[in-house]
Amino acid sequence: MAAALSIATAKAEGSDDSLTLYHLQQIEVKGTRATKATPVAFDNLSGEELERNSYGLDMPSVLALTPSMIATNETGIGIGGTSMRLRGTDATRLNVTINGVAMNNPDSHSMYWYDTPDLISAVGSVQVQRGAGISTNGTGAFGGSVSMTTAPLSTDFEGSASLSYGSYNTQKQAVAISSGLLGGHWAVDARLTHIGSDGYIDRGATDLKSYLLQGAYYNGNTVLKLVSFGGKAKTYLTYNGVSKEDMALYGRRYHDSGQYYTSDGPFTLADGSKVAYYDDQTDNYLQINNQLLLTHRFNERWVLNAVGFYTYGYGYYKQYKDDETLFEYGLTQDDSLEADLIREKLMRNHLGGLQAVANYTSDRLDLAFGGSWSYYTCPHWGELDWIDGYAADSEALDTRWYDNDVEKQDANLFVRASWQAADALRLFADLQYRYVHYEAWGVNDNYDWTTGAMQPIDVDKKYNFFNPRAGFIWSPSKHHDIFFSAAIAQKEPTRGDFTDRYRFAEADSYPTHERLFDFELGYTYTAERFTAGLNLYYMYYKDQLVKTGQINDSYDALNINVPESYRRGIEISLAWDAASWLRISGSATASQNRIKDYVDQVVDYALEGNVAGAYDYLTTEMGDTKISYSPELIGSWSIDVHKGGFAAVLTGRYVGEQYFTNFENDAMRLDSYCVSDLDLSYTFSTRAAKQVRFGVTLYNLFNTRYESNGYGWSEAYEGERTDHAYYFPQAPLHALANITIKF
């Protein structure tokens, strides 16, 4: 940063224009990034790593090479329904930003990567912060944050075309062009991409179309940039997984989403039943992200970054439902009447806001202060496309069977300081105030048999969070750095925490917000050809929302507040340039993740009580128990061989066993797995092309049989517990070939 600010501010011609524009673009992300002078555990992904993995995979698969990160996938090949966990923390508690703008859905708090396809090709840099990190926009970082920036505008005219094809009809086509700096003031970039795949899982098809358009005006110390990116996604619904029993009967690629019974069905189940599959059992979503970014450098010390943003989203998913009780859709008074039907669940959202950060830099002091405000609105509703036995023009098909609305305001103010108090000591402080007002009203898609009506939604919650952070970095010598930080982070519940627990929680109960106390102690050794890092963390949670062992209608795990829980661990990372042609790197995390004095509660449908106003719990006192989806050992490694234009990169990931729920039930557990990938490429130049790359990647090189994710739930009747477990199998050895031409 200091180097960027030391560039002379006078407007020059030719290459000086390009150089100044380049440096101005480098300081756009100052407000949301950690640096070597920040006492935060973080990793930056290089442009080379991003480019090597940009030929078909979704972003989480690449982020899984950073410490403590796990990627999951529903289709089995790293494309489509992908997500991630960091230090055992799920996607709803990982803050994701692009150019400082929060990308987590304000309702569910998740980042849906296929709603903005091929981000990996569109971004120029990525930083993963572990723990509470530094102040950022959007939901709180309870396990970490991912900060991305769109690729900087090129100062030269250039373009590229890329084609990929591989196993399971996986394919990608991408073209990009950059105008370069025009007239010393203007630059334009554009990219179009299509990604498609049949998926390893049966019918796990993915069809993703994306675009990126950015134009900038540069004048001396100012850059005004308009960025628009997004795309249209269509994916077959595969989120219901497959049981081990069905895998044994029908194979690892089987799942029953969209399956219905019919006498002339082309498929036969193990019991002889004839079935068919609804071919439009799909999730469809359009998302358009627009950002207007201003960067202005007043002088060598002061820089202002401001962003105005607006995101539009519209989507729905269609489902074939077999033998549905029509009473639950308000279509009849006869609670025994059933019929097959096709239904849609729809949403349309708008998110807009402003944010600004001012940065001051001197020899011994860095200051940043700023804030943001956003407004989100989103109606949710359901429609019926077809009901067996009802005419297409029937009034029943014109009725919304549920309809509710959401509004959310999210604002924050922060100030951050980094002070070189002594030659070897740098002090850090970060104070953030965040205000959230969340409202939801209407009726939900859940029919409540205890009231005889659709579940009402009536949420009006306001939160005022103060999130302080402080720490120091001590550098006793050139190669050694030691840091310590302490932070408090707070986070509001998600929409599902309010609305989808009605059948499994005490009547009229509501979730409360969560609070994290994060302590980090790290050491870094840096030499010319070798770096090593050691980080100890202790994350203590008050009222953490953890999995209950139940799911909602969309197979999402439901949460409950637990009074006390913690995550503590050690993270180790190494990188060694053993020779000019060989780089070896790796990381490992060993952790303990526990709920204190956990009481497991499963609804017993034979017992009367106050659960949802009707039932009672089967209760088990567990004592200290493991937090679900939190393996105690995670590792990754990379061996990079490059000579001339040839490159071979072997990567691997190890993930220890993990439970679906906090009951520590072996019937609901993911086994440990170890997976390796090999990327081979050759790059050369010609008179007509600046660069030509031929490559092929072999995924799951050693044909490991594993599941990256799963879910389960339990229920009871007269004290007898029944468990249900479903898994997401991953593809065996498969390949993806690519050719990319840059000019």
XYZ file of C-alpha atoms in Angstrom:
743
model
C 0.000 0.000 0.000
C 2.747 2.459 0.924
C 4.517 1.664 -2.337
C 1.335 2.335 -4.313
C 0.838 5.679 -2.581
C 4.403 6.751 -3.247
C 3.778 6.873 -6.985
C 3.856 10.433 -8.264
C 0.369 11.854 -8.658
C 1.019 14.028 -11.665
C -0.795 12.893 -14.800
C 1.619 11.593 -17.387
C 1.307 10.278 -20.924
C 1.722 6.763 -22.391
C 3.137 4.183 -20.003
C 2.858 6.577 -17.048
C -0.928 6.586 -17.520
C -0.985 2.800 -17.510
C 1.247 2.595 -14.452
C -0.827 5.075 -12.449
C -4.081 3.348 -13.428
C -2.604 0.003 -12.366
C -1.623 1.307 -8.930
C -4.962 3.039 -8.393
C -6.686 -0.268 -9.022
C -4.506 -1.979 -6.446
C -5.788 0.240 -3.634
C -9.509 -0.308 -4.324
C -9.739 -3.159 -1.812
C -7.843 -1.559 1.071
C -10.951 -1.429 3.283
C -11.577 -5.210 3.400
C -8.114 -6.757 3.152
C -5.613 -7.856 5.763
C -1.910 -7.211 5.179
C 1.308 -8.412 6.751
C 0.821 -5.629 9.295
C -2.578 -7.003 10.387
C -2.737 -9.560 13.248
C -5.100 -11.871 11.369
C -4.638 -15.407 10.025
C -5.092 -15.133 6.258
C -4.022 -16.533 2.899
C -3.927 -14.899 -0.511
C -4.595 -17.009 -3.597
C -2.275 -16.128 -6.441
C -3.527 -15.324 -9.916
C -1.683 -18.420 -11.149
C -3.636 -20.668 -8.755
C -6.922 -19.103 -9.815
C -6.136 -19.395 -13.515
C -5.007 -23.021 -13.225
C -8.354 -23.956 -11.700
C -10.556 -21.726 -13.858
C -11.361 -24.255 -16.562
C -14.538 -25.662 -15.039
C -14.518 -25.817 -11.231
C -16.537 -23.633 -8.860
C -14.687 -21.354 -6.432
C -15.093 -23.527 -3.263
C -13.053 -26.322 -4.848
C -10.113 -23.928 -5.178
C -10.557 -22.376 -1.737
C -10.307 -25.895 -0.274
C -6.533 -25.713 -0.815
C -6.258 -23.061 1.923
C -5.871 -24.034 5.602
C -8.915 -25.354 7.518
C -11.191 -25.179 4.458
C -13.452 -27.973 3.151
C -15.398 -27.928 -0.128
C -18.611 -29.894 -0.647
C -20.540 -30.670 -3.819
C -23.921 -32.210 -4.642
C -23.312 -33.273 -8.271
C -20.044 -35.106 -7.522
C -17.669 -33.160 -9.786
C -17.164 -29.737 -8.184
C -19.666 -27.910 -10.398
C -23.195 -26.826 -9.503
C -24.351 -27.203 -5.907
C -21.029 -26.392 -4.212
C -20.405 -24.972 -0.769
C -17.665 -24.830 1.848
C -16.897 -24.896 5.551
C -14.051 -23.135 7.342
C -12.918 -24.362 10.771
C -16.107 -26.434 10.804
C -18.260 -23.338 10.268
C -20.878 -23.572 7.515
C -21.481 -21.185 4.619
C -24.105 -19.122 6.469
C -21.376 -17.948 8.864
C -18.669 -17.223 6.281
C -18.648 -13.648 5.053
C -18.121 -13.320 1.273
C -17.507 -10.001 -0.487
C -16.677 -8.856 -4.015
C -15.088 -5.409 -4.239
C -16.127 -5.011 -0.604
C -19.822 -5.639 -1.359
C -21.401 -8.471 0.636
C -22.466 -11.427 -1.537
C -24.165 -13.529 1.153
C -27.907 -13.656 0.660
C -29.321 -11.330 3.371
C -32.127 -13.835 4.080
C -30.360 -17.207 4.244
C -26.824 -15.755 4.787
C -25.440 -18.309 2.298
C -23.351 -17.620 -0.791
C -24.865 -19.536 -3.721
C -21.904 -19.862 -6.035
C -23.826 -21.063 -9.086
C -25.998 -17.911 -8.965
C -22.910 -15.967 -10.071
C -21.261 -18.588 -12.302
C -17.565 -18.711 -13.135
C -16.489 -16.152 -10.563
C -13.123 -17.863 -10.528
C -12.421 -16.473 -14.016
C -13.796 -13.023 -13.235
C -11.892 -12.225 -10.032
C -8.368 -10.871 -9.941
C -7.473 -11.696 -6.341
C -8.858 -13.654 -3.397
C -8.048 -13.455 0.296
C -9.304 -15.951 2.877
C -9.300 -14.686 6.476
C -9.778 -17.223 9.252
C -11.559 -16.369 12.476
C -13.343 -13.067 13.101
C -10.932 -11.256 10.758
C -11.264 -7.511 10.239
C -14.440 -5.433 9.943
C -16.337 -6.156 6.759
C -19.753 -5.590 5.255
C -22.671 -8.002 5.537
C -23.202 -10.829 8.003
C -20.626 -11.531 10.696
C -17.629 -13.761 10.021
C -18.016 -16.614 12.513
C -15.480 -18.930 10.935
C -13.821 -16.665 8.430
C -14.340 -14.500 5.374
C -13.561 -14.581 1.662
C -12.663 -11.246 0.081
C -12.611 -11.138 -3.725
C -12.018 -8.395 -6.255
C -12.954 -8.389 -9.901
C -9.934 -8.538 -12.185
C -8.251 -5.151 -12.736
C -8.788 -3.500 -16.098
C -5.936 -4.242 -18.430
C -3.847 -1.333 -19.618
C -3.170 -3.103 -22.954
C -5.456 -4.413 -25.666
C -5.780 -8.174 -25.188
C -8.205 -11.057 -25.262
C -8.575 -14.770 -24.713
C -10.655 -17.771 -25.702
C -10.899 -20.977 -23.688
C -12.493 -24.371 -24.316
C -12.760 -27.249 -21.853
C -14.264 -30.707 -22.156
C -14.178 -33.724 -19.907
C -15.894 -36.593 -18.158
C -19.670 -36.604 -17.693
C -20.015 -34.209 -20.625
C -18.468 -31.425 -18.571
C -17.667 -28.428 -20.745
C -16.791 -24.778 -20.620
C -16.558 -22.087 -23.278
C -15.251 -18.632 -22.423
C -14.216 -15.529 -24.350
C -12.805 -12.289 -22.951
C -11.587 -9.031 -24.446
C -9.980 -5.885 -23.019
C -9.727 -2.570 -24.814
C -6.641 -1.392 -22.999
C -6.254 2.242 -21.975
C -7.924 4.422 -24.626
C -6.952 8.067 -24.948
C -5.331 7.965 -21.529
C -8.775 7.921 -19.846
C -10.987 4.948 -20.795
C -10.848 1.169 -20.530
C -13.408 -1.599 -21.081
C -13.336 -5.324 -20.283
C -15.918 -7.984 -21.188
C -16.249 -11.743 -20.579
C -18.843 -14.366 -21.536
C -18.848 -17.926 -20.202
C -20.925 -21.066 -20.441
C -20.408 -24.069 -18.161
C -22.382 -27.285 -18.536
C -22.225 -30.815 -17.185
C -24.371 -33.925 -16.870
C -22.880 -34.460 -13.407
C -21.695 -37.664 -11.802
C -24.995 -38.012 -9.926
C -27.845 -39.240 -12.135
C -29.666 -36.296 -13.701
C -27.312 -33.951 -11.830
C -27.153 -31.622 -14.815
C -25.817 -28.077 -14.595
C -26.234 -25.275 -17.154
C -24.550 -21.998 -16.169
C -24.259 -18.851 -18.277
C -22.361 -15.828 -17.019
C -21.055 -12.439 -18.039
C -18.742 -9.737 -16.744
C -18.664 -6.192 -18.109
C -16.580 -3.429 -16.597
C -15.745 -0.008 -17.906
C -13.633 2.665 -16.272
C -12.839 6.324 -16.635
C -9.450 7.448 -15.334
C -8.367 11.038 -14.790
C -5.192 11.679 -12.845
C -5.796 10.432 -9.320
C -9.356 9.202 -9.886
C -10.858 6.022 -11.279
C -14.600 5.657 -11.763
C -15.491 2.074 -12.615
C -18.815 0.452 -13.514
C -18.903 -3.320 -13.016
C -21.787 -5.600 -13.944
C -21.581 -9.356 -13.545
C -23.838 -12.314 -12.976
C -25.626 -14.944 -14.955
C -28.372 -17.477 -15.320
C -28.228 -20.891 -13.683
C -30.283 -24.016 -14.231
C -29.443 -27.052 -12.135
C -31.284 -30.292 -11.531
C -32.282 -30.647 -7.872
C -29.869 -33.063 -6.205
C -29.958 -31.747 -2.637
C -31.786 -34.755 -1.195
C -28.745 -37.071 -1.425
C -28.897 -40.868 -1.263
C -29.012 -43.363 1.602
C -26.452 -46.140 1.998
C -29.244 -48.678 1.485
C -30.158 -47.165 -1.887
C -26.494 -46.923 -2.873
C -26.181 -50.659 -2.235
C -29.284 -51.366 -4.355
C -28.862 -48.913 -7.236
C -25.289 -47.642 -7.147
C -23.579 -44.468 -5.957
C -25.041 -42.270 -8.719
C -28.650 -42.859 -7.717
C -30.977 -40.321 -6.100
C -34.767 -40.096 -6.050
C -35.430 -36.399 -6.606
C -38.254 -36.064 -9.131
C -39.073 -39.764 -8.879
C -42.731 -40.785 -9.090
C -44.599 -44.057 -9.300
C -46.416 -44.937 -12.519
C -47.639 -48.242 -13.918
C -45.827 -47.734 -17.219
C -42.650 -46.257 -15.761
C -39.427 -47.116 -17.618
C -37.497 -47.889 -14.401
C -38.036 -50.640 -11.850
C -37.156 -50.376 -8.159
C -35.898 -53.263 -6.053
C -39.424 -54.021 -4.817
C -40.717 -54.229 -8.400
C -42.393 -50.810 -8.440
C -42.371 -48.920 -11.735
C -41.115 -45.334 -11.589
C -40.290 -42.405 -13.862
C -38.522 -39.078 -13.278
C -39.819 -35.565 -13.793
C -37.344 -33.984 -16.199
C -37.872 -30.387 -15.044
C -37.076 -30.964 -11.370
C -34.803 -27.935 -11.508
C -33.542 -24.850 -9.692
C -33.580 -21.769 -11.949
C -32.028 -18.455 -10.991
C -31.075 -15.168 -12.615
C -28.785 -12.781 -10.737
C -27.388 -9.461 -11.937
C -24.858 -7.586 -9.797
C -24.109 -3.945 -10.564
C -21.422 -1.893 -8.825
C -20.237 1.672 -9.340
C -16.788 2.070 -7.765
C -14.950 5.313 -7.133
C -11.281 5.456 -6.147
C -9.756 8.873 -5.533
C -6.300 9.615 -4.207
C -6.201 13.068 -2.619
C -2.460 12.934 -1.964
C 0.198 10.464 -0.902
C -1.568 9.900 2.431
C -5.312 9.977 1.778
C -7.376 7.672 -0.452
C -11.146 7.317 -0.724
C -12.944 4.200 -1.964
C -16.723 4.318 -2.429
C -19.165 1.823 -3.930
C -22.810 2.060 -4.888
C -24.395 -1.300 -5.651
C -27.629 -2.903 -6.778
C -28.327 -6.635 -7.156
C -31.415 -8.106 -8.784
C -32.345 -11.748 -8.382
C -35.256 -13.842 -9.566
C -35.528 -17.574 -9.211
C -37.685 -20.594 -8.649
C -37.431 -24.311 -8.358
C -39.908 -26.874 -9.608
C -40.746 -30.145 -7.870
C -42.853 -33.173 -8.682
C -44.512 -34.283 -5.442
C -46.019 -37.757 -5.197
C -49.291 -38.351 -3.276
C -49.465 -34.931 -1.650
C -52.268 -34.202 0.813
C -54.280 -31.491 -0.965
C -55.664 -30.243 2.344
C -52.175 -28.819 3.048
C -52.459 -26.606 -0.048
C -55.880 -25.202 0.880
C -57.530 -27.005 -2.040
C -60.066 -29.112 -0.143
C -61.635 -29.661 3.260
C -61.084 -33.426 2.938
C -57.841 -34.178 4.811
C -57.574 -37.635 3.224
C -57.602 -36.556 -0.429
C -54.209 -37.009 -2.130
C -52.884 -36.365 -5.632
C -49.647 -36.002 -7.558
C -48.722 -32.405 -8.333
C -46.012 -30.114 -9.680
C -45.252 -27.064 -7.603
C -42.973 -24.027 -7.823
C -41.345 -22.042 -5.043
C -40.423 -18.564 -6.228
C -38.584 -15.491 -4.991
C -37.683 -12.074 -6.377
C -35.147 -9.955 -4.541
C -33.648 -6.496 -4.700
C -30.555 -5.412 -2.787
C -29.102 -1.929 -2.983
C -26.812 0.234 -0.942
C -23.785 2.450 -0.493
C -20.461 2.062 1.265
C -17.320 4.126 1.606
C -13.878 3.757 3.175
C -11.256 6.455 3.682
C -7.640 5.356 4.173
C -4.799 7.375 5.665
C -1.216 6.118 5.437
C 1.965 7.530 6.930
C 5.325 6.065 7.872
C 4.083 4.754 11.232
C 0.293 4.960 11.138
C -2.433 3.482 8.930
C -6.035 4.539 9.482
C -9.224 3.370 7.832
C -12.728 4.452 8.639
C -16.007 4.148 6.854
C -19.376 2.504 6.763
C -22.154 1.061 4.667
C -25.921 0.871 4.391
C -28.024 -1.607 2.425
C -31.711 -2.330 1.919
C -33.070 -5.736 0.886
C -36.558 -6.805 -0.061
C -37.733 -10.231 -1.196
C -41.208 -11.725 -1.636
C -41.462 -15.538 -1.449
C -44.462 -17.360 -2.871
C -45.601 -20.720 -4.172
C -47.547 -21.702 -7.275
C -49.039 -24.987 -8.472
C -48.351 -25.862 -12.126
C -50.286 -29.119 -12.335
C -52.472 -31.281 -10.141
C -53.477 -34.758 -11.227
C -57.250 -34.724 -11.840
C -57.548 -30.921 -12.083
C -58.040 -29.113 -15.388
C -55.267 -26.815 -16.573
C -57.585 -23.793 -16.301
C -58.803 -24.693 -12.822
C -58.963 -21.940 -10.214
C -56.886 -24.189 -7.958
C -53.869 -23.519 -10.192
C -54.307 -19.744 -9.901
C -53.938 -19.748 -6.118
C -50.729 -18.997 -4.253
C -50.513 -21.649 -1.559
C -48.118 -19.491 0.471
C -46.991 -15.875 0.227
C -44.650 -13.894 2.470
C -42.341 -10.902 2.301
C -39.003 -9.868 3.773
C -37.346 -6.514 4.351
C -33.901 -6.016 5.846
C -31.751 -3.001 6.572
C -28.081 -3.525 7.378
C -25.727 -0.684 8.310
C -22.310 -0.411 9.920
C -19.669 2.115 10.911
C -16.043 1.208 11.640
C -12.681 2.692 12.407
C -9.425 0.745 12.152
C -5.895 1.749 13.117
C -2.475 0.156 12.737
C 0.345 1.961 14.563
C 4.064 1.248 14.476
C 4.574 1.859 18.202
C 8.232 0.741 18.128
C 10.655 -0.579 15.550
C 9.616 -4.169 16.216
C 6.076 -3.634 17.507
C 2.920 -2.735 15.621
C -0.405 -2.271 17.442
C -3.809 -2.814 15.852
C -7.376 -1.871 16.786
C -10.645 -2.246 14.888
C -14.027 -1.044 16.188
C -17.299 -1.727 14.368
C -20.916 -0.856 15.138
C -23.521 -2.784 13.118
C -27.284 -2.244 12.997
C -29.705 -4.821 11.565
C -33.478 -4.531 11.205
C -35.096 -7.716 9.862
C -38.805 -8.064 9.115
C -40.742 -11.008 7.656
C -44.508 -11.378 7.413
C -47.175 -13.433 5.649
C -47.613 -17.219 5.563
C -44.909 -19.807 5.027
C -44.976 -23.002 2.952
C -45.430 -25.235 6.021
C -48.913 -26.495 6.862
C -49.434 -26.616 10.618
C -51.777 -29.462 11.544
C -52.106 -28.215 15.125
C -53.703 -24.944 13.959
C -55.290 -26.150 10.712
C -53.643 -23.379 8.647
C -50.448 -22.448 6.875
C -47.674 -21.414 9.263
C -47.827 -17.642 9.896
C -44.636 -15.559 9.787
C -44.376 -12.511 12.017
C -40.770 -11.446 12.617
C -39.681 -7.907 13.487
C -36.222 -7.896 15.044
C -33.651 -5.149 15.564
C -30.028 -5.801 16.500
C -27.307 -3.439 17.652
C -23.889 -5.091 17.566
C -20.588 -3.685 18.804
C -17.700 -5.733 17.434
C -14.247 -4.716 18.767
C -10.930 -6.211 17.675
C -7.412 -5.558 18.948
C -3.964 -7.087 18.660
C -0.298 -6.623 17.906
C 2.497 -7.866 15.671
C 5.997 -8.247 17.078
C 8.856 -8.640 14.598
C 12.021 -9.364 16.613
C 14.056 -9.864 13.431
C 13.807 -9.754 9.673
C 12.459 -13.286 9.241
C 10.222 -13.652 12.287
C 6.764 -12.244 13.042
C 4.547 -13.044 16.025
C 0.969 -11.800 16.298
C -1.869 -11.944 18.786
C -5.449 -10.762 18.403
C -8.691 -10.811 20.348
C -12.070 -10.097 18.782
C -15.776 -10.152 19.456
C -18.177 -10.854 16.596
C -21.965 -11.047 16.698
C -24.451 -12.350 14.186
C -28.216 -12.403 13.736
C -30.184 -15.623 13.004
C -31.083 -16.572 9.434
C -34.572 -16.628 7.967
C -34.725 -20.410 8.385
C -33.778 -20.102 12.062
C -36.968 -18.080 12.538
C -39.392 -19.818 10.198
C -38.507 -23.491 9.733
C -38.132 -24.722 13.294
C -41.833 -24.527 14.139
C -42.358 -28.314 14.189
C -39.354 -29.116 16.364
C -39.084 -26.234 18.849
C -41.093 -25.132 21.835
C -44.222 -23.251 20.836
C -43.753 -19.482 20.354
C -39.975 -19.699 20.899
C -37.483 -17.697 18.862
C -33.749 -18.045 18.283
C -31.385 -15.445 19.679
C -28.306 -13.884 18.100
C -24.867 -15.512 18.443
C -21.697 -14.095 19.973
C -18.117 -15.174 19.229
C -15.002 -14.438 21.304
C -12.033 -15.185 19.053
C -8.401 -15.399 20.249
C -5.571 -15.943 17.747
C -1.831 -16.409 18.343
C 0.358 -16.801 15.283
C 3.983 -17.060 14.198
C 5.399 -16.636 10.699
C 8.885 -17.352 9.431
C 9.707 -15.808 6.054
C 12.881 -16.405 4.082
C 13.758 -16.069 0.426
C 12.797 -19.633 -0.496
C 10.933 -20.907 2.548
C 7.958 -19.728 4.597
C 6.262 -21.347 7.568
C 3.284 -20.370 9.657
C 1.871 -21.587 12.953
C -1.463 -20.367 14.289
C -3.267 -21.236 17.519
C -6.914 -20.283 17.851
C -9.591 -20.462 20.505
C -13.131 -19.517 19.456
C -15.621 -19.416 22.320
C -19.291 -19.090 21.386
C -22.211 -17.829 23.400
C -25.580 -19.083 22.057
C -24.045 -20.591 18.926
C -26.672 -21.911 16.507
C -25.863 -25.590 15.884
C -27.625 -28.428 14.058
C -30.614 -29.949 15.829
C -30.699 -33.198 13.860
C -33.821 -32.064 12.002
C -34.327 -30.658 8.486
C -36.836 -28.418 6.743
C -38.828 -29.161 3.592
C -35.835 -28.233 1.427
C -33.504 -30.618 3.298
C -31.668 -27.768 5.024
C -30.450 -28.585 8.527
C -32.224 -26.699 11.299
C -30.406 -24.974 14.137
C -30.839 -24.391 17.846
C -28.977 -22.066 20.223
C -26.644 -23.814 22.677
C -25.443 -21.792 25.686
C -21.723 -22.566 25.462
C -19.471 -24.090 22.815
C -15.966 -23.657 21.489
C -13.552 -24.446 18.683
C -9.826 -24.591 19.376
C -7.033 -25.763 17.171
C -3.625 -25.406 15.613
C -2.988 -24.521 11.962
C 0.363 -25.174 10.283
C 1.367 -24.060 6.794
C 4.628 -24.490 4.871
C 5.927 -23.447 1.458
C 9.365 -24.295 0.071
C 10.882 -23.332 -3.256
C 13.166 -26.345 -3.346
C 14.530 -25.422 -6.771
C 13.795 -22.961 -9.542
C 11.475 -25.596 -11.029
C 9.988 -27.096 -7.849
C 7.654 -25.672 -5.187
C 6.260 -27.751 -2.318
C 3.570 -26.453 0.017
C 1.013 -27.744 2.459
C -1.114 -27.072 5.491
C -2.664 -29.024 8.358
C -5.254 -28.264 11.011
C -5.845 -30.218 14.213
C -8.824 -29.056 16.255
C -11.341 -29.766 18.982
C -14.904 -28.565 18.470
C -17.209 -29.063 21.429
C -20.599 -28.133 22.859
C -20.542 -27.904 26.636
C -23.167 -29.932 28.505
C -25.197 -30.631 25.390
C -28.734 -31.944 25.789
C -29.958 -33.765 22.680
C -33.676 -33.381 22.028
C -35.591 -35.368 19.425
C -39.329 -34.928 18.957
C -41.261 -37.951 20.219
C -44.552 -38.019 18.340
C -46.189 -40.271 20.964
C -45.608 -37.829 23.830
C -47.755 -34.801 24.521
C -46.047 -31.579 25.528
C -45.153 -28.100 24.347
C -43.091 -28.863 21.229
C -44.874 -26.933 18.483
C -47.833 -26.889 20.847
C -48.357 -30.649 20.591
C -45.463 -33.035 21.234
C -42.626 -33.559 23.676
C -38.939 -34.471 23.431
C -36.967 -37.655 23.801
C -34.097 -36.145 25.794
C -30.503 -37.384 26.175
C -27.910 -35.603 28.316
C -24.669 -35.854 26.336
C -22.203 -33.837 28.418
C -19.454 -32.294 26.248
C -20.037 -33.458 22.685
C -18.523 -32.872 19.241
C -20.013 -30.155 17.052
C -21.469 -31.539 13.837
C -19.573 -31.160 10.541
C -16.325 -30.423 12.374
C -13.515 -32.870 11.540
C -10.621 -32.859 13.968
C -7.952 -33.201 11.278
C -7.750 -31.455 7.884
C -4.771 -31.308 5.562
C -3.821 -30.190 2.055
C -0.643 -30.237 -0.006
C 0.710 -29.233 -3.386
C 3.774 -30.242 -5.424
C 4.362 -27.843 -8.311
C 6.890 -28.808 -11.007
C 7.455 -26.265 -13.784
C 10.180 -26.241 -16.422
C 10.038 -24.076 -19.490
C 6.445 -24.230 -20.675
C 5.683 -27.517 -18.914
C 3.923 -27.630 -15.554
C 2.703 -30.504 -13.399
C 0.852 -29.760 -10.167
C -0.180 -32.524 -7.782
C -2.591 -31.429 -5.056
C -4.214 -33.399 -2.264
C -6.735 -32.958 0.539
C -7.392 -34.991 3.663
C -10.559 -34.589 5.752
C -11.142 -36.510 8.961
C -14.406 -38.105 10.000
C -17.311 -35.858 10.946
C -20.836 -36.284 12.289
C -24.067 -34.911 10.773
C -25.531 -34.085 14.173
C -24.301 -33.418 17.695
C -25.567 -36.788 18.937
C -22.275 -38.446 17.793
C -24.243 -41.198 16.130
C -22.165 -43.502 13.896
C -25.263 -44.058 11.755
C -24.999 -40.404 10.725
C -21.326 -39.889 10.033
C -19.031 -39.033 7.138
C -15.929 -41.212 6.984
C -12.505 -39.632 6.538
C -11.169 -39.349 2.996
C -8.034 -38.413 1.076
C -8.247 -37.174 -2.518
C -5.564 -36.098 -5.004
C -5.728 -34.208 -8.313
C -3.073 -33.861 -11.015
C -2.915 -30.924 -13.419
C -0.640 -31.209 -16.473
C -0.119 -28.367 -18.928
C 2.176 -27.026 -21.625
C 2.271 -23.324 -22.503
C 3.974 -21.675 -25.480
C 3.689 -18.564 -27.636
C 3.365 -18.041 -31.392
C 3.515 -15.087 -33.743
C -0.273 -14.853 -33.743
C -0.885 -15.605 -30.061
C 0.695 -14.200 -26.940
C 0.111 -17.504 -25.155
C -1.338 -20.941 -25.959
C -1.997 -23.420 -23.154
C -2.904 -27.083 -23.487
C -3.833 -28.793 -20.269
C -5.587 -31.730 -18.687
C -6.564 -32.265 -15.064
C -7.128 -35.692 -13.544
C -9.465 -35.438 -10.561
C -9.576 -38.060 -7.825
C -6.385 -39.472 -9.261
C -6.331 -42.589 -7.085
C -10.024 -43.366 -7.521
C -11.001 -42.778 -3.888
C -14.531 -43.829 -2.959
C -15.863 -41.075 -0.700
C -18.703 -38.710 0.173
C -17.876 -35.038 0.728
C -21.117 -34.162 2.490
C -24.284 -35.574 3.976
C -27.130 -34.847 6.318
C -29.397 -36.709 8.661
C -32.266 -36.397 11.083
C -33.791 -38.330 13.945
C -37.291 -38.876 15.235
C -38.827 -40.946 18.017
C -42.028 -42.726 18.903
C -42.666 -44.003 22.415
C -38.969 -43.612 23.255
C -37.696 -45.555 20.233
C -35.314 -43.467 18.155
C -35.080 -43.736 14.345
C -32.212 -42.197 12.361
C -32.154 -41.213 8.698
C -28.897 -40.500 6.845
C -28.238 -39.318 3.286
C -24.953 -38.773 1.461
C -23.463 -36.999 -1.543
C -21.068 -39.423 -3.296
C -18.233 -37.938 -5.329
C -17.027 -39.058 -8.741
C -14.212 -41.583 -9.170
C -11.244 -40.785 -11.430
C -12.344 -38.292 -14.080
C -10.679 -35.789 -16.389
C -11.090 -32.311 -17.840
C -9.036 -31.097 -20.819
C -8.537 -27.460 -21.784
C -7.085 -25.223 -24.457
C -6.721 -21.495 -23.826
C -5.421 -18.918 -26.301
C -4.434 -15.406 -25.267
C -3.680 -12.663 -27.756
